Each structure stands twice: as structure tokens, then as C-alpha cells.
Short mmCIF file of C-alpha atoms in Angstrom, two decimals:
data_model
loop_
_atom_site.label_atom_id
_atom_site.label_comp_id
_atom_site.label_asym_id
_atom_site.label_seq_id
_atom_site.Cartn_x
_atom_site.Cartn_y
_atom_site.Cartn_z
CA MET A 1 -43.35 106.72 -46.97
CA ASP A 2 -44.53 103.40 -45.58
CA ARG A 3 -46.72 103.01 -42.50
CA ASN A 4 -43.85 102.16 -40.08
CA ASN A 5 -42.00 105.37 -41.05
CA GLU A 6 -45.14 107.46 -40.65
CA GLU A 7 -45.69 106.08 -37.23
CA GLU A 8 -42.10 106.72 -36.35
CA VAL A 9 -42.31 110.38 -37.46
CA ILE A 10 -45.45 110.82 -35.46
CA ARG A 11 -43.96 109.29 -32.31
CA ASN A 12 -40.87 111.63 -32.60
CA TYR A 13 -42.99 114.54 -32.98
CA GLN A 14 -44.99 113.69 -29.93
CA LYS A 15 -41.90 113.00 -27.89
CA GLY A 16 -40.49 116.47 -28.99
CA GLU A 17 -43.70 118.11 -28.15
CA LYS A 18 -43.58 116.66 -24.61
CA MET A 19 -40.12 117.99 -24.32
CA MET A 20 -41.30 121.54 -25.48
CA ILE A 21 -44.08 121.45 -22.91
CA LEU A 22 -41.53 120.40 -20.10
CA LEU A 23 -39.11 123.24 -21.27
CA PHE A 24 -41.91 125.68 -20.99
CA ALA A 25 -42.95 124.45 -17.52
CA GLN A 26 -39.53 124.43 -16.11
CA TRP A 27 -38.78 127.93 -17.57
CA CYS A 28 -41.86 129.18 -15.71
CA ILE A 29 -40.87 127.40 -12.51
CA ASN A 30 -37.46 128.87 -12.79
CA HIS A 31 -38.98 132.41 -12.91
CA ASP A 32 -41.59 131.89 -10.13
CA LEU A 33 -44.42 131.86 -12.71
CA ASP A 34 -47.37 129.68 -12.85
CA PRO A 35 -47.30 127.69 -16.21
CA VAL A 36 -51.00 126.84 -16.12
CA THR A 37 -52.05 130.47 -15.75
CA ILE A 38 -49.65 131.46 -18.54
CA TYR A 39 -50.97 128.75 -20.83
CA GLU A 40 -54.48 129.66 -19.98
CA GLU A 41 -53.70 133.33 -20.91
CA ALA A 42 -52.41 132.18 -24.37
CA TYR A 43 -55.32 129.72 -24.88
CA PRO A 44 -58.24 130.91 -22.79
CA TYR A 45 -60.78 128.67 -24.64
CA GLN A 46 -59.00 125.41 -24.39
CA ASP A 47 -59.67 122.78 -21.78
CA LYS A 48 -56.97 122.01 -19.13
CA ASN A 49 -53.87 120.81 -20.91
CA LYS A 50 -53.11 117.22 -19.61
CA GLU A 51 -49.66 117.18 -21.05
CA LEU A 52 -48.79 120.36 -19.18
CA VAL A 53 -50.05 118.89 -15.92
CA ASP A 54 -48.07 115.76 -16.63
CA ALA A 55 -45.02 117.82 -17.35
CA LEU A 56 -45.45 119.75 -14.04
CA GLU A 57 -44.78 116.48 -12.20
CA LEU A 58 -41.46 116.26 -14.00
CA THR A 59 -40.11 119.79 -13.14
CA VAL A 60 -37.57 120.30 -10.54
CA PRO A 61 -37.18 123.27 -8.11
CA LYS A 62 -35.43 126.30 -9.75
CA GLN A 63 -32.39 125.82 -7.67
CA GLU A 64 -31.79 122.35 -9.20
CA SER A 65 -32.55 123.47 -12.81
CA ASP A 66 -30.22 124.43 -15.54
CA HIS A 67 -30.69 127.99 -17.01
CA ILE A 68 -33.13 127.94 -19.92
CA ASP A 69 -32.42 130.49 -22.51
CA PRO A 70 -35.56 132.51 -23.34
CA GLU A 71 -34.71 132.77 -27.01
CA THR A 72 -34.40 128.90 -27.19
CA LEU A 73 -37.75 128.55 -25.34
CA LEU A 74 -39.46 130.81 -27.88
CA GLU A 75 -37.93 129.08 -30.81
CA VAL A 76 -39.18 125.73 -29.61
CA LEU A 77 -42.69 127.07 -28.92
CA SER A 78 -42.89 128.45 -32.38
CA LEU A 79 -41.41 125.19 -33.90
CA TYR A 80 -44.35 123.40 -32.47
CA GLY A 81 -47.00 125.87 -33.62
CA ASN A 82 -47.50 127.49 -30.12
CA ASP A 83 -47.36 130.97 -31.48
CA ASP A 84 -50.03 132.35 -29.01
CA LEU A 85 -48.04 130.95 -26.00
CA ALA A 86 -44.81 132.26 -27.53
CA PHE A 87 -46.32 135.70 -27.83
CA VAL A 88 -47.48 135.63 -24.10
CA VAL A 89 -44.00 134.45 -23.02
CA SER A 90 -42.30 137.08 -25.14
CA GLU A 91 -44.42 139.77 -23.41
CA LEU A 92 -43.55 138.40 -19.98
CA ILE A 93 -39.79 138.42 -20.88
CA SER A 94 -39.99 142.03 -22.05
CA ARG A 95 -42.09 143.27 -19.11
CA LYS A 96 -40.36 141.50 -16.37
CA ASP A 97 -36.83 141.60 -17.94
CA LEU A 98 -36.66 137.84 -17.49
CA LYS A 99 -33.33 136.28 -18.69
#
């Protein structure tokens, strides 16, 4: 794989990762949950997540948002290696019966 292809793969991954963060943030908003608090529960030793803060600026009020399927959110979180966050979200879904 040449250098240009490698850079393209990296850019696509980063773009997808940003969409994953936005999906998580919007799902939280749709369920009146604080995405920062949930993220900190999953990753208590990490610094503030700048990408999450940026994504919060792109979310819309829950009345304006499309439904986000919880299974889809969990799959996307796992796809990008956010297993701890997927676990916390899964626990929230089962405890609060979030659809």
C-alpha cells in the first residue's frame, strides 16, 4: 500500500470515528442523558474528550433527531474499539429500558 492510500485509509477511519462519536452523543441527547458523564463513567482516567465536546455542538434537540437504534449504536462503538463505552451504554439500555 503506498503512502497516499495509507493516508486515505487513516482519513476515512478518523471521519468514521467522528460519526461514531456524534451518533453516541445524539443517542444520549435523545434519551436525556449526559454524554460526557457516560463517557467519563466508561473511561474515568482519560482527559476530557475533545472530539466528544466538538460533537455536542453538532447534536440537535431530541425532537428534531431521527431514532437511533441502540443495537446499531453498540455495534458502531464496538467497531471502533470503544468496548468499555459500549458496556456502559448496554447497561443503561437494560436498566432504563431505553429503545
